[in-house]
Amino acid sequence: GAWYNSGGQLDMRIADGDPTNPSYDTNIQTSDRSYIYMGWAIPGNEYIVPLDPILAFYVLKVVAVTDQQRIENLDGDQTYVHTSGNSIVTAGTELNIFRFKEGIERFFITDINNPAGSAMAQSTLALMWDVTSTQPDQFNHIPGGSNVLFMDGHVEFQRYTAFPGADQSNTASVIGSEGEQFPTSAAWAVLSYTATEGTSGL
């Protein structure tokens, strides 16, 4: 497919542009992806730890589909089953991944009797951020960290401090980091590096 490099590995650097264009060249790496915009609201690391379930979901919805299906999937709300689970999410739980849009924060309000719930939800939903990686030279800011834009419009700098007990040896076993801050976490760093390099690089 158009999102794979010559070695058959998923490589997000060649995904920019329009793969349906007959002149599209998959050998041209058009972006180093210095900034991350998911398009979907991920409330925390518990959605992506360990990485296998979210990777399987992404491949199913974005990679292993036709161009038209990809467009439809990226533009809508999605659900996936967190098959592995972690200390926050029970294995087998179906999680909703909502497309960013006006009013989406209402789905993340845990106390409906709190009138400030919407503002609190907006201030904690990460919208866009500097890339986080397992490799120091891929950070936009040294020491490692990211400027994170939240849904309410405020930006804050988050230092990257990998969870001390996290096993970053491969994409399947980033465990113990579901309690870290999202998105500057060990889990996202491995996921980000995997997407751009086709391997965990560790």
GROMACS .gro file of C-alpha atoms in nm:
model
  202
    1GLY     CA    1   0.000   0.000   0.000
    2ALA     CA    2   0.092   0.364  -0.034
    3TRP     CA    3   0.175   0.399   0.336
    4TYR     CA    4   0.451   0.137   0.339
    5ASN     CA    5   0.819   0.180   0.262
    6SER     CA    6   1.024  -0.041   0.030
    7GLY     CA    7   1.087  -0.282   0.320
    8GLY     CA    8   0.715  -0.338   0.367
    9GLN     CA    9   0.702  -0.141   0.694
   10LEU     CA   10   0.433   0.111   0.783
   11ASP     CA   11   0.600   0.452   0.744
   12MET     CA   12   0.394   0.760   0.828
   13ARG     CA   13   0.653   0.991   0.670
   14ILE     CA   14   0.530   0.893   0.323
   15ALA     CA   15   0.161   0.925   0.410
   16ASP     CA   16   0.133   1.301   0.352
   17GLY     CA   17  -0.017   1.402   0.023
   18ASP     CA   18  -0.269   1.213  -0.187
   19PRO     CA   19  -0.183   0.845  -0.252
   20THR     CA   20  -0.473   0.826  -0.501
   21ASN     CA   21  -0.289   1.070  -0.730
   22PRO     CA   22  -0.128   0.869  -1.015
   23SER     CA   23   0.193   1.075  -0.982
   24TYR     CA   24   0.223   1.013  -0.606
   25ASP     CA   25   0.569   0.874  -0.528
   26THR     CA   26   0.581   0.656  -0.215
   27ASN     CA   27   0.962   0.676  -0.214
   28ILE     CA   28   0.953   1.047  -0.132
   29GLN     CA   29   0.938   1.105   0.242
   30THR     CA   30   0.745   1.429   0.257
   31SER     CA   31   0.742   1.498   0.631
   32ASP     CA   32   0.935   1.437   0.949
   33ARG     CA   33   0.608   1.492   1.136
   34SER     CA   34   0.740   1.740   1.388
   35TYR     CA   35   0.389   1.796   1.520
   36ILE     CA   36   0.114   1.550   1.604
   37TYR     CA   37  -0.257   1.600   1.539
   38MET     CA   38  -0.465   1.288   1.592
   39GLY     CA   39  -0.806   1.417   1.491
   40TRP     CA   40  -0.955   1.192   1.759
   41ALA     CA   41  -0.982   1.277   2.128
   42ILE     CA   42  -0.765   1.049   2.341
   43PRO     CA   43  -0.825   1.130   2.709
   44GLY     CA   44  -0.523   0.950   2.850
   45ASN     CA   45  -0.255   0.684   2.830
   46GLU     CA   46  -0.497   0.415   2.944
   47TYR     CA   47  -0.633   0.415   2.587
   48ILE     CA   48  -0.297   0.321   2.434
   49VAL     CA   49  -0.122   0.098   2.693
   50PRO     CA   50  -0.014  -0.162   2.598
   51LEU     CA   51   0.020  -0.062   2.234
   52ASP     CA   52  -0.098  -0.371   2.046
   53PRO     CA   53  -0.476  -0.298   2.068
   54ILE     CA   54  -0.449   0.063   1.946
   55LEU     CA   55  -0.206  -0.038   1.670
   56ALA     CA   56  -0.444  -0.310   1.554
   57PHE     CA   57  -0.729  -0.059   1.553
   58TYR     CA   58  -0.525   0.194   1.352
   59VAL     CA   59  -0.420  -0.060   1.091
   60LEU     CA   60  -0.781  -0.181   1.058
   61LYS     CA   61  -0.928   0.168   1.021
   62VAL     CA   62  -0.655   0.359   0.838
   63VAL     CA   63  -0.405   0.129   0.670
   64ALA     CA   64  -0.576  -0.189   0.552
   65VAL     CA   65  -0.869  -0.017   0.381
   66THR     CA   66  -0.953   0.154   0.054
   67ASP     CA   67  -0.890   0.527   0.015
   68GLN     CA   68  -1.263   0.603   0.043
   69GLN     CA   69  -1.298   0.393   0.358
   70ARG     CA   70  -0.992   0.566   0.506
   71ILE     CA   71  -1.148   0.909   0.450
   72GLU     CA   72  -1.476   0.798   0.608
   73ASN     CA   73  -1.303   0.635   0.905
   74LEU     CA   74  -1.080   0.934   0.976
   75ASP     CA   75  -1.377   1.170   0.966
   76GLY     CA   76  -1.599   0.985   1.212
   77ASP     CA   77  -1.624   0.857   1.567
   78GLN     CA   78  -1.480   0.511   1.623
   79THR     CA   79  -1.486   0.238   1.885
   80TYR     CA   80  -1.239  -0.037   1.960
   81VAL     CA   81  -1.205  -0.315   2.213
   82HIS     CA   82  -0.910  -0.280   2.450
   83THR     CA   83  -0.827  -0.649   2.437
   84SER     CA   84  -0.530  -0.636   2.675
   85GLY     CA   85  -0.646  -0.391   2.939
   86ASN     CA   86  -0.429  -0.228   3.205
   87SER     CA   87  -0.459  -0.107   3.564
   88ILE     CA   88  -0.721   0.152   3.460
   89VAL     CA   89  -0.912  -0.014   3.175
   90THR     CA   90  -1.044  -0.369   3.215
   91ALA     CA   91  -0.947  -0.611   2.937
   92GLY     CA   92  -1.227  -0.642   2.681
   93THR     CA   93  -1.367  -0.293   2.744
   94GLU     CA   94  -1.507  -0.118   2.437
   95LEU     CA   95  -1.366   0.235   2.419
   96ASN     CA   96  -1.508   0.527   2.224
   97ILE     CA   97  -1.270   0.743   2.024
   98PHE     CA   98  -1.451   1.062   1.930
   99ARG     CA   99  -1.359   1.282   1.637
  100PHE     CA  100  -1.266   1.633   1.753
  101LYS     CA  101  -1.559   1.869   1.704
  102GLU     CA  102  -1.742   2.142   1.892
  103GLY     CA  103  -1.896   2.010   2.210
  104ILE     CA  104  -1.699   1.683   2.217
  105GLU     CA  105  -1.580   1.763   2.569
  106ARG     CA  106  -1.928   1.681   2.702
  107PHE     CA  107  -1.855   1.312   2.652
  108PHE     CA  108  -1.566   1.333   2.900
  109ILE     CA  109  -1.753   1.495   3.188
  110THR     CA  110  -1.750   1.257   3.482
  111ASP     CA  111  -1.964   1.469   3.718
  112ILE     CA  112  -2.277   1.597   3.543
  113ASN     CA  113  -2.366   1.806   3.849
  114ASN     CA  114  -2.048   2.012   3.817
  115PRO     CA  115  -2.125   2.324   3.607
  116ALA     CA  116  -1.754   2.374   3.534
  117GLY     CA  117  -1.722   2.021   3.394
  118SER     CA  118  -1.710   2.126   3.029
  119ALA     CA  119  -1.432   2.379   3.087
  120MET     CA  120  -1.234   2.123   3.284
  121ALA     CA  121  -1.277   1.865   3.010
  122GLN     CA  122  -1.163   2.109   2.741
  123SER     CA  123  -0.856   2.203   2.942
  124THR     CA  124  -0.740   1.841   2.969
  125LEU     CA  125  -0.800   1.715   2.614
  126ALA     CA  126  -0.473   1.735   2.416
  127LEU     CA  127  -0.541   1.855   2.062
  128MET     CA  128  -0.196   1.898   1.906
  129TRP     CA  129   0.162   1.872   2.031
  130ASP     CA  130   0.532   1.861   1.944
  131VAL     CA  131   0.638   1.510   1.855
  132THR     CA  132   0.740   1.282   2.141
  133SER     CA  133   0.989   1.007   2.062
  134THR     CA  134   1.222   0.751   2.211
  135GLN     CA  135   1.506   0.927   2.026
  136PRO     CA  136   1.626   1.262   2.174
  137ASP     CA  137   1.717   1.407   1.833
  138GLN     CA  138   1.353   1.385   1.721
  139PHE     CA  139   1.227   1.624   1.989
  140ASN     CA  140   1.162   1.983   1.888
  141HIS     CA  141   1.274   2.096   2.233
  142ILE     CA  142   1.577   1.991   2.434
  143PRO     CA  143   1.561   1.883   2.711
  144GLY     CA  144   1.290   1.648   2.593
  145GLY     CA  145   0.937   1.774   2.611
  146SER     CA  146   0.647   1.907   2.411
  147ASN     CA  147   0.433   2.216   2.387
  148VAL     CA  148   0.080   2.075   2.409
  149LEU     CA  149  -0.222   2.263   2.272
  150PHE     CA  150  -0.539   2.176   2.461
  151MET     CA  151  -0.897   2.202   2.338
  152ASP     CA  152  -0.969   2.515   2.540
  153GLY     CA  153  -0.688   2.695   2.354
  154HIS     CA  154  -0.422   2.704   2.623
  155VAL     CA  155  -0.071   2.567   2.566
  156GLU     CA  156   0.158   2.418   2.826
  157PHE     CA  157   0.504   2.267   2.810
  158GLN     CA  158   0.524   1.910   2.938
  159ARG     CA  159   0.859   1.751   3.019
  160TYR     CA  160   0.909   1.400   2.885
  161THR     CA  161   0.982   1.174   3.180
  162ALA     CA  162   0.941   0.807   3.095
  163PHE     CA  163   0.767   0.605   3.362
  164PRO     CA  164   1.043   0.435   3.567
  165GLY     CA  165   0.883   0.090   3.540
  166ALA     CA  166   0.789   0.109   3.174
  167ASP     CA  167   0.929  -0.162   2.950
  168GLN     CA  168   1.009   0.016   2.623
  169SER     CA  169   1.179  -0.281   2.459
  170ASN     CA  170   0.907  -0.326   2.197
  171THR     CA  171   0.565  -0.202   2.092
  172ALA     CA  172   0.380  -0.490   2.256
  173SER     CA  173   0.511  -0.442   2.607
  174VAL     CA  174   0.500  -0.075   2.702
  175ILE     CA  175   0.344  -0.148   3.039
  176GLY     CA  176   0.322   0.037   3.366
  177SER     CA  177   0.287   0.373   3.194
  178GLU     CA  178  -0.092   0.408   3.172
  179GLY     CA  179  -0.079   0.653   3.462
  180GLU     CA  180   0.164   0.890   3.289
  181GLN     CA  181   0.059   1.225   3.149
  182PHE     CA  182  -0.065   1.210   2.791
  183PRO     CA  183   0.080   1.272   2.536
  184THR     CA  184   0.439   1.314   2.667
  185SER     CA  185   0.468   0.953   2.781
  186ALA     CA  186   0.675   0.643   2.722
  187ALA     CA  187   0.386   0.472   2.545
  188TRP     CA  188   0.325   0.759   2.302
  189ALA     CA  189   0.699   0.795   2.242
  190VAL     CA  190   0.725   0.433   2.130
  191LEU     CA  191   0.407   0.462   1.925
  192SER     CA  192   0.531   0.780   1.758
  193TYR     CA  193   0.872   0.638   1.674
  194THR     CA  194   0.714   0.317   1.544
  195ALA     CA  195   0.488   0.514   1.310
  196THR     CA  196   0.771   0.717   1.159
  197GLU     CA  197   1.043   0.450   1.146
  198GLY     CA  198   0.847   0.126   1.104
  199THR     CA  199   1.020  -0.019   1.410
  200SER     CA  200   1.041   0.058   1.780
  201GLY     CA  201   1.410   0.147   1.735
  202LEU     CA  202   1.492   0.025   2.083
   0.00000   0.00000   0.00000
